[in-house]
PDB file of C-alpha atoms in Angstrom:
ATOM      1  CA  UNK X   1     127.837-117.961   8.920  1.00  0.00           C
ATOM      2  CA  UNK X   2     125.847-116.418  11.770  1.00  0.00           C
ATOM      3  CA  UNK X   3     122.107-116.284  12.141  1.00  0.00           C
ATOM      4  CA  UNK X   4     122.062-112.444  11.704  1.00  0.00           C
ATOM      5  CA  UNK X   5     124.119-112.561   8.112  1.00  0.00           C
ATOM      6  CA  UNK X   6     122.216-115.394   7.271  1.00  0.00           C
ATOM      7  CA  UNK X   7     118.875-113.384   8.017  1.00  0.00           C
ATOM      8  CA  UNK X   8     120.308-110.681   5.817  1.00  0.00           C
ATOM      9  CA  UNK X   9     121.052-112.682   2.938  1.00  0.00           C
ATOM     10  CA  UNK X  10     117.365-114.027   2.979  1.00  0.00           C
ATOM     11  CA  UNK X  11     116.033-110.559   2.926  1.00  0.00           C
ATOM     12  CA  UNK X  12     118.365-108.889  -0.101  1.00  0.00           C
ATOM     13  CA  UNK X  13     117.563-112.260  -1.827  1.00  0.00           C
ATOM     14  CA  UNK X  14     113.754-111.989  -1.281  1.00  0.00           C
ATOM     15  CA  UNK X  15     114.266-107.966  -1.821  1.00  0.00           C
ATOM     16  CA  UNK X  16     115.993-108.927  -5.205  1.00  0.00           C
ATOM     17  CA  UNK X  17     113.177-111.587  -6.236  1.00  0.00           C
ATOM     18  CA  UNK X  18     110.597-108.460  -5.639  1.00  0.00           C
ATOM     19  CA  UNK X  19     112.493-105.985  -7.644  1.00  0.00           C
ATOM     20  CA  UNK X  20     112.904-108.354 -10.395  1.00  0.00           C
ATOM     21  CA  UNK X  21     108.798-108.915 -10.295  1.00  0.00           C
ATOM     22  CA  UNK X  22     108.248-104.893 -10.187  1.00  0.00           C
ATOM     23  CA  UNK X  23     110.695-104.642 -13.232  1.00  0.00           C
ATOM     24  CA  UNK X  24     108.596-107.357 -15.133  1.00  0.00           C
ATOM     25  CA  UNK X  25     105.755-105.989 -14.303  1.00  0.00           C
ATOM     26  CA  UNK X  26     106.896-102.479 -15.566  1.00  0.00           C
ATOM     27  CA  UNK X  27     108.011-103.708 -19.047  1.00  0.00           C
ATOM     28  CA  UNK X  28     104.560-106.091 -19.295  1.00  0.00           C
ATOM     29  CA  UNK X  29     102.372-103.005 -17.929  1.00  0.00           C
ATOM     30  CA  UNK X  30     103.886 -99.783 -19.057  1.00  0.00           C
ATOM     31  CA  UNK X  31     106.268-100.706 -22.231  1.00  0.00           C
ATOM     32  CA  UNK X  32     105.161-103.199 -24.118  1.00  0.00           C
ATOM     33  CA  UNK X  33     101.318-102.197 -24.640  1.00  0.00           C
ATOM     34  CA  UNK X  34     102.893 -98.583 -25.825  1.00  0.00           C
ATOM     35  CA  UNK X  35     104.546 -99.522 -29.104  1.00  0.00           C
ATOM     36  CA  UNK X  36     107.938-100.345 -27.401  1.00  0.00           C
ATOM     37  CA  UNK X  37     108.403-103.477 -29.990  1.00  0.00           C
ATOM     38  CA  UNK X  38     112.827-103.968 -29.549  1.00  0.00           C
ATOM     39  CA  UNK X  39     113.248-106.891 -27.615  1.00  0.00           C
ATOM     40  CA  UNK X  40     116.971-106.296 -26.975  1.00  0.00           C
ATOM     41  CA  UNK X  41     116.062-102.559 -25.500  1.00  0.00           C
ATOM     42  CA  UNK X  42     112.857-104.371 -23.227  1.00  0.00           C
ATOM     43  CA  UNK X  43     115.528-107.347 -22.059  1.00  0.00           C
ATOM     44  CA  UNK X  44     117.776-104.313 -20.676  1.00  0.00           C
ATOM     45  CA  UNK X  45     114.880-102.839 -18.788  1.00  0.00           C
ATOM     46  CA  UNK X  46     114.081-106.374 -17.436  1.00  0.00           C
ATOM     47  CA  UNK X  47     117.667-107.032 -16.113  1.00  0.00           C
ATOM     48  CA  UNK X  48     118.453-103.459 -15.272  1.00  0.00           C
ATOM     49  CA  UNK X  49     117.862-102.613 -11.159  1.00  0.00           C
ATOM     50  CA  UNK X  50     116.463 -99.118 -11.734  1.00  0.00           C
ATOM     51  CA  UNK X  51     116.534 -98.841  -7.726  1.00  0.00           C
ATOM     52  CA  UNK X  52     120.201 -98.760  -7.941  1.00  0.00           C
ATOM     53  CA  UNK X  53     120.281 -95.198  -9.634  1.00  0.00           C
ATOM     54  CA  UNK X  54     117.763 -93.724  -7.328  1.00  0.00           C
ATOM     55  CA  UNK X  55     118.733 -92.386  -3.283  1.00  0.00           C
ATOM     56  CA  UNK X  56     117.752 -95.537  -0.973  1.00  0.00           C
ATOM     57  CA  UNK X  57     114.618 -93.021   0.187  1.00  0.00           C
ATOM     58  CA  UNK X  58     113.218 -93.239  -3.273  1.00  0.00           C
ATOM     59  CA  UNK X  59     113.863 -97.044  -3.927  1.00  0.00           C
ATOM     60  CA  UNK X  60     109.876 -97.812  -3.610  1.00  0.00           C
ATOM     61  CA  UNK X  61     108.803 -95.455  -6.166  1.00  0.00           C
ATOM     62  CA  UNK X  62     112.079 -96.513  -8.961  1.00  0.00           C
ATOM     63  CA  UNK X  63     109.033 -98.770 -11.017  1.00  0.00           C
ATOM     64  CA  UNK X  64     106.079 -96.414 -11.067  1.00  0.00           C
ATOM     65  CA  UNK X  65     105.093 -94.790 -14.491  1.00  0.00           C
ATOM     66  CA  UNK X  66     105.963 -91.543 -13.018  1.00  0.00           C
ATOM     67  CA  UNK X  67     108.938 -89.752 -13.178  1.00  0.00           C
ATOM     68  CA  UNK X  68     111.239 -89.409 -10.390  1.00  0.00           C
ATOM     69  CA  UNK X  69     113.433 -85.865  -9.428  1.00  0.00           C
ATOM     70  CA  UNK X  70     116.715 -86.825  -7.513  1.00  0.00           C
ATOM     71  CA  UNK X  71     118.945 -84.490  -5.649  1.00  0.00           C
ATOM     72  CA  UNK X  72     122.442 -83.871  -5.981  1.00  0.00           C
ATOM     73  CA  UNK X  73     125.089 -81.527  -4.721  1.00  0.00           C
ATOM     74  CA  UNK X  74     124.166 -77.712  -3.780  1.00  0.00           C
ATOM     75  CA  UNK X  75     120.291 -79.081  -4.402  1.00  0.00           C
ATOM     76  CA  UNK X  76     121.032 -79.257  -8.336  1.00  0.00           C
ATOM     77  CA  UNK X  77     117.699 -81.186  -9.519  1.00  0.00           C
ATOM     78  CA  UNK X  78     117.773 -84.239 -11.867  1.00  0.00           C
ATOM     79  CA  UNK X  79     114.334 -85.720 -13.547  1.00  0.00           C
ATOM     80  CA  UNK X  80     114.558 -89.521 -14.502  1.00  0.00           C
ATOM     81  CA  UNK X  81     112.133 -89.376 -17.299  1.00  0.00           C
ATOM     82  CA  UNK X  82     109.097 -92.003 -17.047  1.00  0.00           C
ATOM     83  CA  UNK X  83     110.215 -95.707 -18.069  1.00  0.00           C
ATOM     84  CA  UNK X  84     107.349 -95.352 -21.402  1.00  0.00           C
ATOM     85  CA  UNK X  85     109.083 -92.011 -22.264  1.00  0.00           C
ATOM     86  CA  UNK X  86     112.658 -93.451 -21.889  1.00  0.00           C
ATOM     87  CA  UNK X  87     112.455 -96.103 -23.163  1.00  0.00           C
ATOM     88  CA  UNK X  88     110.600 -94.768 -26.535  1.00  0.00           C
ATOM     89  CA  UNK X  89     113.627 -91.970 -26.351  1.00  0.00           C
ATOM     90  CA  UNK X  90     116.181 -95.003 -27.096  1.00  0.00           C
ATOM     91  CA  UNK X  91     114.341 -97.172 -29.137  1.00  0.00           C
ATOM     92  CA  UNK X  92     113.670 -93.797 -31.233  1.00  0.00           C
ATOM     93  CA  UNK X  93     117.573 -93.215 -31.469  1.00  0.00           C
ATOM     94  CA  UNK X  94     118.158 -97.326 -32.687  1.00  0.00           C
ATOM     95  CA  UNK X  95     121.062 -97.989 -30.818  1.00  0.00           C
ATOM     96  CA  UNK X  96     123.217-100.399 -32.305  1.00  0.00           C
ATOM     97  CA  UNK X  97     126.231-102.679 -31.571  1.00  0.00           C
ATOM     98  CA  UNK X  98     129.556-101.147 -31.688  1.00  0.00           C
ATOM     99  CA  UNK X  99     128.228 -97.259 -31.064  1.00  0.00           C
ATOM    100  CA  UNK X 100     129.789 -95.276 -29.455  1.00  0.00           C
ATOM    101  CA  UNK X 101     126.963 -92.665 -27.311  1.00  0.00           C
ATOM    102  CA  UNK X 102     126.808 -89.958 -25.124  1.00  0.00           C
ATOM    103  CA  UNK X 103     124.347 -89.915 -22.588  1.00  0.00           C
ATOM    104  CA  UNK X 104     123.418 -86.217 -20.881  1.00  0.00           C
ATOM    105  CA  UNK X 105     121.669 -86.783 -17.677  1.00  0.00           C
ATOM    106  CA  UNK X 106     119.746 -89.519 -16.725  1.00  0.00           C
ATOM    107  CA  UNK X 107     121.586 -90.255 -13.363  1.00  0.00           C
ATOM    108  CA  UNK X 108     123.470 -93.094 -14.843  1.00  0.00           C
ATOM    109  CA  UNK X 109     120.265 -95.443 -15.381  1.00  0.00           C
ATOM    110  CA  UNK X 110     119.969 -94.753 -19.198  1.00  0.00           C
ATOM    111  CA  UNK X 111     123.596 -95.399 -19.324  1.00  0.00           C
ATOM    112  CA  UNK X 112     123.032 -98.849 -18.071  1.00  0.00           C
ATOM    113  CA  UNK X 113     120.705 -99.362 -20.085  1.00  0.00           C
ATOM    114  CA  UNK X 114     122.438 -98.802 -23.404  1.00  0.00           C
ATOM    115  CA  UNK X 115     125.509-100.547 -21.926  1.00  0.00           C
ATOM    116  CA  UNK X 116     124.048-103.884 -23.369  1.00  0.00           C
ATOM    117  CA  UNK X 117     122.966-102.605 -26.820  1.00  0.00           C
ATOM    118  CA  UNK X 118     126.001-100.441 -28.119  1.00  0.00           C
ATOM    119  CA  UNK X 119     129.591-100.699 -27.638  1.00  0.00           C
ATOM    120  CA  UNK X 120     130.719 -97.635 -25.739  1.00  0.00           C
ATOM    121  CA  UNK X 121     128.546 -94.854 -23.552  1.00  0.00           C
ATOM    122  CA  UNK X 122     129.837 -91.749 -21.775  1.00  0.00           C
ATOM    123  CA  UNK X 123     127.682 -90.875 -19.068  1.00  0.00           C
ATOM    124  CA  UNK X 124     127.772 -87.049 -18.680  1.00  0.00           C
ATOM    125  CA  UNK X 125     126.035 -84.917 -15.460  1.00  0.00           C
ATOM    126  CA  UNK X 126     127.636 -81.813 -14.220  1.00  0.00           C
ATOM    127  CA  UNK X 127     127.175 -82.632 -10.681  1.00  0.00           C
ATOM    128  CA  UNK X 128     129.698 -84.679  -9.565  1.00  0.00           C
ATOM    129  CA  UNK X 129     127.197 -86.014  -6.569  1.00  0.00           C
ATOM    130  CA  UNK X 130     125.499 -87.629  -9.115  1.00  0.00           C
ATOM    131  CA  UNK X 131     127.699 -88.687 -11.443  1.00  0.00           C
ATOM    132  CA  UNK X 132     129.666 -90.367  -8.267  1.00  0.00           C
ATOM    133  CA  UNK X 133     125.917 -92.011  -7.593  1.00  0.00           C
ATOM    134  CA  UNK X 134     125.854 -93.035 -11.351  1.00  0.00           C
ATOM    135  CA  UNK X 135     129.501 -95.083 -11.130  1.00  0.00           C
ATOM    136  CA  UNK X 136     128.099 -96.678  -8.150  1.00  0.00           C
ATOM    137  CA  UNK X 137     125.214 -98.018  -9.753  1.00  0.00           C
ATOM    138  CA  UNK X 138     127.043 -99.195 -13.179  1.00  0.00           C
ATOM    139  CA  UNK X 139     129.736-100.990 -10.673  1.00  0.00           C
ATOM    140  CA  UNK X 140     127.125-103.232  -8.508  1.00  0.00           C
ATOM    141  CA  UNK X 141     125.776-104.653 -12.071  1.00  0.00           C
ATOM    142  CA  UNK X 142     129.144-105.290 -13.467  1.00  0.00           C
ATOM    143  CA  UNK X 143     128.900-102.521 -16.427  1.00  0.00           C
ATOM    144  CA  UNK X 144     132.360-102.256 -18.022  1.00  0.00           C
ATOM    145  CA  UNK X 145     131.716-100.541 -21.305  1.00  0.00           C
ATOM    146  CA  UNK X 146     130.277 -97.086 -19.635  1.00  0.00           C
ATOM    147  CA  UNK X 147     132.523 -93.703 -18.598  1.00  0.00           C
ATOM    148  CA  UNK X 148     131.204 -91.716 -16.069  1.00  0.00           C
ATOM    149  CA  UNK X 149     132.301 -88.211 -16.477  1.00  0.00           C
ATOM    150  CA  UNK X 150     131.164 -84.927 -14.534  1.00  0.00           C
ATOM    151  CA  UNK X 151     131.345 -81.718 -15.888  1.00  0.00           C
ATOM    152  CA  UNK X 152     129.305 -78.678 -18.465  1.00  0.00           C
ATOM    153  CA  UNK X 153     126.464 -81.124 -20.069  1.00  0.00           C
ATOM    154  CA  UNK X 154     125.830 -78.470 -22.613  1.00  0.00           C
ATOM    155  CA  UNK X 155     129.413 -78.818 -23.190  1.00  0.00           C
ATOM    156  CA  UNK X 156     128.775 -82.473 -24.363  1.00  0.00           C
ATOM    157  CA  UNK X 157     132.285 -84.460 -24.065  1.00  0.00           C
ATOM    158  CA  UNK X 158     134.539 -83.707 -26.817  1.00  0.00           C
ATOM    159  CA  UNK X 159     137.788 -85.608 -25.461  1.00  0.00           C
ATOM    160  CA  UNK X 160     135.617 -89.204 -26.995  1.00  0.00           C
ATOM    161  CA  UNK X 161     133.625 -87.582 -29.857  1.00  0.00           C
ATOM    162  CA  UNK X 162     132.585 -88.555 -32.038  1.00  0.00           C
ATOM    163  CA  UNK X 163     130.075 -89.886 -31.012  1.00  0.00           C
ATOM    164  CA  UNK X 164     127.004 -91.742 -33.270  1.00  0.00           C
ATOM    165  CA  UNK X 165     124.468 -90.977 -30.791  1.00  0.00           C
ATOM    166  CA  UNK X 166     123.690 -88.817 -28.582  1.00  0.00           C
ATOM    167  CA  UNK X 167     120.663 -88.601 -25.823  1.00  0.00           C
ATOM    168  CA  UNK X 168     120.032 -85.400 -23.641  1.00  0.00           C
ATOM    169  CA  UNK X 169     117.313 -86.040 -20.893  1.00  0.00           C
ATOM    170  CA  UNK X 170     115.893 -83.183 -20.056  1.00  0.00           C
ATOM    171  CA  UNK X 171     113.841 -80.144 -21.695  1.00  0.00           C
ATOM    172  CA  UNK X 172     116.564 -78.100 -24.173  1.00  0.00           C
ATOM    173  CA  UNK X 173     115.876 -74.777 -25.126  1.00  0.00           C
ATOM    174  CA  UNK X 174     118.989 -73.907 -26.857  1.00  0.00           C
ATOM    175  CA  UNK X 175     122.550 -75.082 -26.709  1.00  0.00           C
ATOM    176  CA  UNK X 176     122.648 -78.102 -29.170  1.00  0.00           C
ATOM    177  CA  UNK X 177     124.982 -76.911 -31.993  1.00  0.00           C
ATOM    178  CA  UNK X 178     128.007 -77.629 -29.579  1.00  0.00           C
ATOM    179  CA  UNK X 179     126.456 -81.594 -29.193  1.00  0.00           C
ATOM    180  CA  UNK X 180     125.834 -81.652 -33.270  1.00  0.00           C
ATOM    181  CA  UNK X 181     129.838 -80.798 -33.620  1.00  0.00           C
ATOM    182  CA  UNK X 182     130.101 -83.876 -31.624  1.00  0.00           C
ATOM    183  CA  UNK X 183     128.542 -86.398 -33.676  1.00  0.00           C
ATOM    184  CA  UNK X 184     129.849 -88.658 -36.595  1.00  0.00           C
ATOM    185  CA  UNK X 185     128.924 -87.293 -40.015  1.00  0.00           C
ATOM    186  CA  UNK X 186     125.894 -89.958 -39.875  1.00  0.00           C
ATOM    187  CA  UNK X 187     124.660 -89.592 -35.922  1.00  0.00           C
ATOM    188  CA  UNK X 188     121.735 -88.936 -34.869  1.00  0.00           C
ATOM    189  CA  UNK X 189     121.069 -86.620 -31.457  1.00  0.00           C
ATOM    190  CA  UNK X 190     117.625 -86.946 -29.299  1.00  0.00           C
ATOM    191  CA  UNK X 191     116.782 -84.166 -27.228  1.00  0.00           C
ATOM    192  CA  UNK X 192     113.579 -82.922 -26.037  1.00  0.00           C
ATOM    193  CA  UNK X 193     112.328 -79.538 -27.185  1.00  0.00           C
ATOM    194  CA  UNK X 194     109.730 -77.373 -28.589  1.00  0.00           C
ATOM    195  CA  UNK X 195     110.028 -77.642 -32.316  1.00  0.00           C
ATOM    196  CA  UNK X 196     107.247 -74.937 -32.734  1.00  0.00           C
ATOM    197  CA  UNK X 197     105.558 -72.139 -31.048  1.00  0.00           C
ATOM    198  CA  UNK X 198     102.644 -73.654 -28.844  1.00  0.00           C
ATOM    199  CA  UNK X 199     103.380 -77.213 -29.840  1.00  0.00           C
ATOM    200  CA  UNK X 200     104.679 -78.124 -26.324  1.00  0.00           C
ATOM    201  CA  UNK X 201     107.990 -80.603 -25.501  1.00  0.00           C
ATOM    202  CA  UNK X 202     108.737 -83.461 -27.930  1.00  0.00           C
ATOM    203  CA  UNK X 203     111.308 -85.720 -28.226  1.00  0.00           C
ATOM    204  CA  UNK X 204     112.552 -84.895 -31.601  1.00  0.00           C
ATOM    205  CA  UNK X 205     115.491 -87.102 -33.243  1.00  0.00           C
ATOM    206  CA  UNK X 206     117.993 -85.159 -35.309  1.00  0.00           C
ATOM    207  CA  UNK X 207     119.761 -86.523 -38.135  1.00  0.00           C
ATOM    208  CA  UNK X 208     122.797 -85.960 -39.762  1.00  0.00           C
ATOM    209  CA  UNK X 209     124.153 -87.788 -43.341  1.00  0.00           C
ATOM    210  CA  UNK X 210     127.228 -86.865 -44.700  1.00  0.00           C
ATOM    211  CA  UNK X 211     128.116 -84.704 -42.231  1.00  0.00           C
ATOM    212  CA  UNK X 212     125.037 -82.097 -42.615  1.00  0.00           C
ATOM    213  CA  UNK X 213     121.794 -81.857 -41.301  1.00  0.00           C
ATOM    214  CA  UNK X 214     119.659 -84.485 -42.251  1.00  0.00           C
ATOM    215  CA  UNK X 215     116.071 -83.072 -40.880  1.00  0.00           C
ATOM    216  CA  UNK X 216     114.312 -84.313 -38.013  1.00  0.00           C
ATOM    217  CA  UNK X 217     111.676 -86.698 -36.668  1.00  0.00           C
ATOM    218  CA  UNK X 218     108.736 -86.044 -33.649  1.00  0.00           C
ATOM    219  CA  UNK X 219     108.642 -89.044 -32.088  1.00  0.00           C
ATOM    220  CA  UNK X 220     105.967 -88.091 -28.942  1.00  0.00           C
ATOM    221  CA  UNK X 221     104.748 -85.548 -27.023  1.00  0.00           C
ATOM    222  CA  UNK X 222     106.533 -85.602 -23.162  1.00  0.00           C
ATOM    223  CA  UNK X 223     106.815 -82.851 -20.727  1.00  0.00           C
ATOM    224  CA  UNK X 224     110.024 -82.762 -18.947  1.00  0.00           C
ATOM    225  CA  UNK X 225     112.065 -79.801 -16.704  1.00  0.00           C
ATOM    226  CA  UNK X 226     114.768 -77.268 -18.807  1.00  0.00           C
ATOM    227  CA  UNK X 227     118.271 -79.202 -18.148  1.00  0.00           C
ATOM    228  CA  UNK X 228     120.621 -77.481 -16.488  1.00  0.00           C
ATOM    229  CA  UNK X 229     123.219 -75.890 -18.876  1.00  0.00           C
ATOM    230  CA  UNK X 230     119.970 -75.799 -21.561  1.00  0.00           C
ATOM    231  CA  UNK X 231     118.172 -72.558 -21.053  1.00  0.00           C
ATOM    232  CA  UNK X 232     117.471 -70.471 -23.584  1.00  0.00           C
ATOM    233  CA  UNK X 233     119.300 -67.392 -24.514  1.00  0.00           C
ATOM    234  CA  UNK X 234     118.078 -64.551 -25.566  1.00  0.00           C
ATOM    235  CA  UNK X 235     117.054 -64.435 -29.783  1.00  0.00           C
ATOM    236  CA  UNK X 236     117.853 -68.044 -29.894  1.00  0.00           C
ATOM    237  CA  UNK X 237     115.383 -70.290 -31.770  1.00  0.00           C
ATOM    238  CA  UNK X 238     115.728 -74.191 -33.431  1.00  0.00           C
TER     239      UNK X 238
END
């Protein structure tokens, strides 16, 4: 091996050993203080490169506590929610072994993420810039058990419903009922959303059992761009 590949493999391994540090330090720091208590869900975020969903350009900012807008094609905009909020969002949906979910959004990360806690995730974004970004991610850490699909996110992915779980990651003002139809009779969907007038975003966790509406659950206050595909149309309210 030459000096010069022998130089580079020093510096990804030492660039590896530093990511690894930042992604400890983000699950001691921001996660676990926060009532993030599932050790299986905080082992993902340990193991998980979260630089590997993010442009190269943004790679020094993929372990702050702040979220983090990426760019796709024809400058559609994509907010990776704050590690604290996402990972609150899954542990609020209790992913299990052997679901099947669909994740909206995300860029692919959140996908990765559940990869090691359920059995199956489709990874949905309508821009196919990002989705493409997403597959490349979920290859370089050996993730088998996700689909990356690109196409209407409000549409949701009916070809593999139903689905037991389902996590949109970005504001929703309307346009859930299609994702509900996509759901086993006992799922459960997280989406954030204003549940009332003047009570700003929350991620809320909606419930089905036996096939019906089941109610709903706040599970914390977050503040987070409309989704594309989300907006609200006119006279619609939850």
């Amino acid at each position: 091996m030459s000096e010069a590949a022998v130089a580079t493999v020093r510096r990804n391994a030492e660039q590896g050993l530093a990511a690894a540090e930042l992604r400890r330090t983000m699950v001691e720091r921001q996660l676990r203080p926060f009532d993030l208590t599932d050790v299986p869900l905080l082992e993902r975020f340990l193991n998980v490169p979260r630089e590997l969903f993010l442009p190269s350009s943004q790679s020094s900012v993929a372990y702050s506590d702040l979220a983090v807008t990426v760019t796709g094609a024809a400058g559609r905009r994509r907010t990776l929610l704050p590690p604290l909020v996402l990972a609150r969002m899954l542990q609020g949906g209790a992913p299990r072994p052997g679901e099947k979910v669909l994740a909206i959004g995300g860029a692919g990360y959140s996908a990765a993420i559940l990869s090691g806690l359920v059995g199956e995730v489709v990874s949905l974004d309508s821009d196919p810039e990002l989705a493409e970004r997403a597959a490349h991610g979920l290859s370089a850490i050996g993730v088998a058990n996700v689909r990356v699909e690109a196409g209407p996110m409000e549409q949701g992915f009916p070809a593999a419903a139903p689905f037991d779980l389902i996590y949109v990651e970005g504001g929703v003002e309307a346009g859930l009922e299609t994702l509900f139809a996509q759901l086993t009779p006992n799922g459960r969907l997280l989406a954030i959303v204003t549940p009332e007038a003047g009570a700003g975003q929350h991620v809320v966790r909606f419930e089905r059992q036996g096939g019906q509406a089941a109610g709903r659950v706040s599970l914390l206050s977050v503040n987070a761009p409309t989704l594309e595909g989300f907006a609200k149309a006119p006279g619609f309210s939850f």
